[in-house]
mmCIF file of C-alpha atoms in Angstrom:
data_model
loop_
_atom_site.group_PDB
_atom_site.id
_atom_site.type_symbol
_atom_site.label_atom_id
_atom_site.label_comp_id
_atom_site.label_asym_id
_atom_site.label_seq_id
_atom_site.Cartn_x
_atom_site.Cartn_y
_atom_site.Cartn_z
ATOM 1 C CA MET A 23 -5.308 47.709 20.910
ATOM 2 C CA ARG A 24 -6.121 45.511 23.991
ATOM 3 C CA MET A 25 -9.393 44.396 22.476
ATOM 4 C CA PHE A 26 -7.503 43.813 19.089
ATOM 5 C CA LYS A 27 -4.975 41.337 20.774
ATOM 6 C CA LEU A 28 -7.895 39.622 22.690
ATOM 7 C CA ALA A 29 -9.513 39.083 19.535
ATOM 8 C CA LEU A 30 -6.462 37.987 17.831
ATOM 9 C CA VAL A 31 -5.761 35.293 20.670
ATOM 10 C CA ALA A 32 -9.255 34.259 20.442
ATOM 11 C CA LEU A 33 -9.131 33.587 16.810
ATOM 12 C CA ALA A 34 -5.820 31.653 16.905
ATOM 13 C CA ALA A 35 -7.246 29.465 19.775
ATOM 14 C CA LEU A 36 -10.123 28.747 17.670
ATOM 15 C CA LEU A 37 -8.180 27.905 14.581
ATOM 16 C CA LEU A 38 -5.864 25.645 16.535
ATOM 17 C CA GLY A 39 -8.446 23.893 18.246
ATOM 18 C CA SER A 40 -10.468 23.102 15.406
ATOM 19 C CA ALA A 41 -7.507 21.973 13.157
ATOM 20 C CA SER A 42 -7.530 18.189 12.623
ATOM 21 C CA ALA A 43 -4.527 16.050 13.429
ATOM 22 C CA SER A 44 -2.401 15.684 10.099
ATOM 23 C CA ALA A 45 -2.920 12.104 8.498
ATOM 24 C CA ILE A 46 -0.393 9.449 9.173
ATOM 25 C CA THR A 47 1.639 8.212 6.091
ATOM 26 C CA VAL A 48 3.324 4.841 5.520
ATOM 27 C CA LYS A 49 5.194 4.045 2.577
ATOM 28 C CA LYS A 50 6.987 0.684 1.642
ATOM 29 C CA ARG A 51 9.401 0.170 -0.887
ATOM 30 C CA ILE A 52 11.195 -2.860 -2.304
ATOM 31 C CA GLU A 53 13.230 -3.931 -5.130
ATOM 32 C CA ALA A 54 12.473 -7.232 -7.156
ATOM 33 C CA PRO A 55 13.589 -8.872 -10.240
ATOM 34 C CA GLY A 56 11.869 -8.381 -13.395
ATOM 35 C CA LEU A 57 10.327 -5.563 -15.317
ATOM 36 C CA PRO A 58 7.153 -3.727 -13.913
ATOM 37 C CA PRO A 59 4.902 -5.086 -16.517
ATOM 38 C CA GLN A 60 6.113 -8.594 -15.911
ATOM 39 C CA ILE A 61 5.455 -8.284 -12.079
ATOM 40 C CA TRP A 62 2.100 -6.248 -12.520
ATOM 41 C CA GLU A 63 0.828 -9.218 -14.682
ATOM 42 C CA HIS A 64 0.770 -11.278 -11.647
ATOM 43 C CA ALA A 65 0.284 -8.958 -8.812
ATOM 44 C CA GLY A 66 -1.757 -6.048 -10.306
ATOM 45 C CA GLY A 67 -5.168 -7.186 -10.302
ATOM 46 C CA PHE A 68 -7.370 -5.682 -7.684
ATOM 47 C CA CYS A 69 -7.986 -9.008 -6.305
ATOM 48 C CA ALA A 70 -4.510 -10.631 -7.166
ATOM 49 C CA ILE A 71 -3.793 -9.565 -3.230
ATOM 50 C CA LYS A 72 -4.897 -12.977 -2.265
ATOM 51 C CA THR A 73 -2.037 -14.553 -4.272
ATOM 52 C CA TRP A 74 0.757 -12.345 -2.693
ATOM 53 C CA HIS A 75 -0.364 -11.073 0.698
ATOM 54 C CA PRO A 76 0.281 -13.526 3.580
ATOM 55 C CA ALA A 77 -2.678 -12.262 5.724
ATOM 56 C CA VAL A 78 -5.241 -12.429 3.069
ATOM 57 C CA ALA A 79 -7.133 -15.839 2.600
ATOM 58 C CA ASP A 80 -9.607 -14.693 -0.005
ATOM 59 C CA CYS A 81 -10.756 -11.742 -2.102
ATOM 60 C CA ALA A 82 -14.104 -11.253 -3.701
ATOM 61 C CA GLU A 83 -14.524 -8.275 -6.353
ATOM 62 C CA GLU A 84 -17.814 -6.929 -7.059
ATOM 63 C CA LYS A 85 -19.261 -3.871 -8.857
ATOM 64 C CA GLU A 86 -21.855 -1.535 -7.716
ATOM 65 C CA GLY A 87 -22.744 0.612 -10.798
ATOM 66 C CA ASP A 88 -19.384 1.863 -12.061
ATOM 67 C CA VAL A 89 -17.727 1.420 -8.706
ATOM 68 C CA THR A 90 -15.488 -1.418 -8.101
ATOM 69 C CA PHE A 91 -15.096 -2.910 -4.593
ATOM 70 C CA ARG A 92 -13.242 -5.818 -3.143
ATOM 71 C CA THR A 93 -14.031 -7.619 0.224
ATOM 72 C CA LEU A 94 -10.720 -9.111 1.570
ATOM 73 C CA THR A 95 -11.172 -12.154 3.924
ATOM 74 C CA LEU A 96 -8.226 -12.247 6.252
ATOM 75 C CA LYS A 97 -6.684 -15.445 7.711
ATOM 76 C CA ASP A 98 -8.029 -14.504 11.068
ATOM 77 C CA GLY A 99 -11.552 -14.164 9.943
ATOM 78 C CA GLY A 100 -11.489 -10.624 9.717
ATOM 79 C CA LYS A 101 -13.159 -8.667 6.574
ATOM 80 C CA ILE A 102 -11.903 -5.527 4.824
ATOM 81 C CA LYS A 103 -14.034 -3.671 2.036
ATOM 82 C CA GLU A 104 -12.166 -1.571 -0.202
ATOM 83 C CA LYS A 105 -13.301 0.554 -3.085
ATOM 84 C CA LEU A 106 -10.995 0.989 -6.202
ATOM 85 C CA THR A 107 -10.681 4.888 -6.809
ATOM 86 C CA GLY A 108 -8.099 4.881 -9.652
ATOM 87 C CA THR A 109 -6.043 3.018 -12.022
ATOM 88 C CA GLU A 110 -2.853 3.626 -14.153
ATOM 89 C CA ASP A 111 -0.784 1.154 -16.265
ATOM 90 C CA LEU A 112 1.229 0.040 -13.294
ATOM 91 C CA ALA A 113 -0.725 1.326 -10.327
ATOM 92 C CA TYR A 114 -3.969 1.403 -8.641
ATOM 93 C CA SER A 115 -5.551 3.505 -5.709
ATOM 94 C CA TYR A 116 -8.223 2.450 -3.245
ATOM 95 C CA GLU A 117 -9.794 3.523 0.125
ATOM 96 C CA ILE A 118 -11.022 1.439 2.897
ATOM 97 C CA VAL A 119 -14.703 1.388 3.236
ATOM 98 C CA GLU A 120 -15.271 -0.922 6.125
ATOM 99 C CA SER A 121 -12.600 -2.563 8.392
ATOM 100 C CA PRO A 122 -11.482 -3.973 11.831
ATOM 101 C CA LEU A 123 -8.089 -1.968 11.341
ATOM 102 C CA PRO A 124 -7.656 0.990 13.744
ATOM 103 C CA VAL A 125 -7.849 3.391 11.042
ATOM 104 C CA LYS A 126 -10.286 5.862 9.217
ATOM 105 C CA ASN A 127 -9.856 8.084 6.079
ATOM 106 C CA TYR A 128 -7.584 5.355 4.786
ATOM 107 C CA LYS A 129 -6.401 5.867 1.194
ATOM 108 C CA ALA A 130 -3.631 3.808 -0.338
ATOM 109 C CA LYS A 131 -1.777 3.277 -3.748
ATOM 110 C CA LEU A 132 0.046 0.268 -5.045
ATOM 111 C CA TRP A 133 2.585 0.761 -7.836
ATOM 112 C CA MET A 134 5.684 -0.118 -9.626
ATOM 113 C CA GLU A 135 8.411 1.674 -11.392
ATOM 114 C CA VAL A 136 11.580 0.582 -13.217
ATOM 115 C CA ASP A 137 14.761 0.458 -11.183
ATOM 116 C CA ASP A 138 18.101 1.684 -12.041
ATOM 117 C CA GLU A 139 19.618 -1.760 -12.267
ATOM 118 C CA PRO A 140 18.621 -3.832 -15.602
ATOM 119 C CA ASP A 141 15.787 -6.253 -15.260
ATOM 120 C CA ARG A 142 14.634 -4.907 -11.864
ATOM 121 C CA SER A 143 11.651 -3.009 -10.536
ATOM 122 C CA ILE A 144 10.758 -1.028 -7.580
ATOM 123 C CA ILE A 145 7.427 -1.887 -5.733
ATOM 124 C CA TYR A 146 5.802 0.734 -3.736
ATOM 125 C CA TRP A 147 2.755 0.736 -1.317
ATOM 126 C CA GLN A 148 1.730 4.055 0.379
ATOM 127 C CA ALA A 149 -1.035 4.623 2.668
ATOM 128 C CA ASP A 150 -2.436 7.949 4.398
ATOM 129 C CA PHE A 151 -4.731 7.500 7.139
ATOM 130 C CA ASP A 152 -5.765 8.736 10.820
ATOM 131 C CA ALA A 153 -5.589 6.518 13.765
ATOM 132 C CA ASN A 154 -8.924 5.305 15.029
ATOM 133 C CA GLY A 155 -9.457 3.488 18.308
ATOM 134 C CA ALA A 156 -5.722 3.223 18.926
ATOM 135 C CA SER A 157 -2.596 5.640 19.254
ATOM 136 C CA ASP A 158 -0.914 7.033 16.211
ATOM 137 C CA ASP A 159 2.009 4.831 16.885
ATOM 138 C CA GLU A 160 -0.011 1.623 17.264
ATOM 139 C CA ALA A 161 -1.943 2.486 13.978
ATOM 140 C CA LYS A 162 1.108 3.118 12.085
ATOM 141 C CA ALA A 163 2.955 -0.019 13.308
ATOM 142 C CA LYS A 164 0.032 -2.173 12.280
ATOM 143 C CA ILE A 165 -0.345 -0.434 8.752
ATOM 144 C CA THR A 166 3.593 -0.591 8.443
ATOM 145 C CA ARG A 167 3.475 -4.388 9.126
ATOM 146 C CA ILE A 168 0.644 -4.984 6.533
ATOM 147 C CA LEU A 169 2.275 -3.010 3.864
ATOM 148 C CA GLY A 170 5.728 -4.577 4.572
ATOM 149 C CA ASP A 171 4.392 -8.027 4.465
ATOM 150 C CA GLY A 172 2.570 -7.097 1.130
ATOM 151 C CA VAL A 173 5.605 -5.794 -0.656
ATOM 152 C CA LYS A 174 7.763 -8.914 0.402
ATOM 153 C CA GLY A 175 4.869 -11.206 -0.870
ATOM 154 C CA ILE A 176 4.978 -9.511 -4.235
ATOM 155 C CA LYS A 177 8.707 -9.477 -4.265
ATOM 156 C CA LYS A 178 8.536 -13.371 -3.388
ATOM 157 C CA GLN A 179 6.112 -13.935 -6.210
ATOM 158 C CA ALA A 180 8.362 -11.847 -8.704
ATOM 159 C CA LEU A 181 11.517 -13.792 -7.630
ATOM 160 C CA ALA A 182 9.827 -17.218 -8.393
ATOM 161 C CA ALA A 183 8.586 -15.759 -11.749
ATOM 162 C CA HIS A 184 11.982 -14.458 -12.688
ATOM 163 C CA ASP A 185 13.736 -17.815 -11.725
ATOM 164 C CA ALA A 186 11.294 -19.779 -13.846
ATOM 165 C CA ARG A 187 11.863 -17.411 -16.899
ATOM 166 C CA GLU A 188 15.798 -18.060 -16.338
ATOM 167 C CA ALA A 189 15.283 -21.756 -16.010
ATOM 168 C CA ALA A 190 12.967 -21.981 -19.159
ATOM 169 C CA ALA A 191 15.903 -19.890 -21.103
ATOM 170 C CA GLY A 192 18.444 -22.562 -19.768
ATOM 171 C CA GLU A 193 20.113 -20.198 -17.272
ATOM 172 C CA ALA A 194 20.773 -20.836 -13.622
ATOM 173 C CA PRO A 195 18.401 -19.048 -11.418
ATOM 174 C CA GLU A 196 19.964 -16.031 -9.697
ATOM 175 C CA GLY A 197 17.878 -16.343 -6.677
ATOM 176 C CA ASP A 198 17.508 -13.154 -4.371
ATOM 177 C CA LYS A 199 21.117 -11.801 -4.275
ATOM 178 C CA ASP A 200 20.533 -8.753 -2.402
ATOM 179 C CA ASP A 201 19.180 -7.875 0.986
ATOM 180 C CA ASP A 202 16.705 -5.127 0.197
ATOM 181 C CA ASP A 203 15.931 -2.729 2.858
ATOM 182 C CA ASP A 204 12.331 -2.425 2.481
ATOM 183 C CA ASP A 205 12.027 0.240 5.137
ATOM 184 C CA LYS A 206 13.194 2.994 2.751
#
């Protein structure tokens, strides 16, 4: 019986010691005027990120066989290479291949859904990753800031497009009437 308990303790220690830390998840959400297809038309291209993310100076898309990659040039000079891993009508998924960010095993998805309010959308951006070269809290704060700035950039673009549609229809633009909590 004593040998059995010792073996059980040793097995438990081995399993706990070899278990990897669970991935960090960051999910940002924001509401914006317009229907998802209208917003996706401007924000949904894999390299459209250069038009709505304030940290991105340029984006170059390239194919290697059947695989699509984008290389983001950041305004601070850094470069991030990302691989497109999936697409849907109003969504895409990708993973980071090379990056100066303090993360590894980074996988993310950007998508849009119809809001409960008429002519409104919900924009989501979620990433799962492990910290690399920084604490979990530092890596999470960095990615939270990046994703938050991104969904705000898409909202800003959606708001401008919505106001332009209203102006073209002879209506007064409504502007941004609400104070979205993008930390939901």
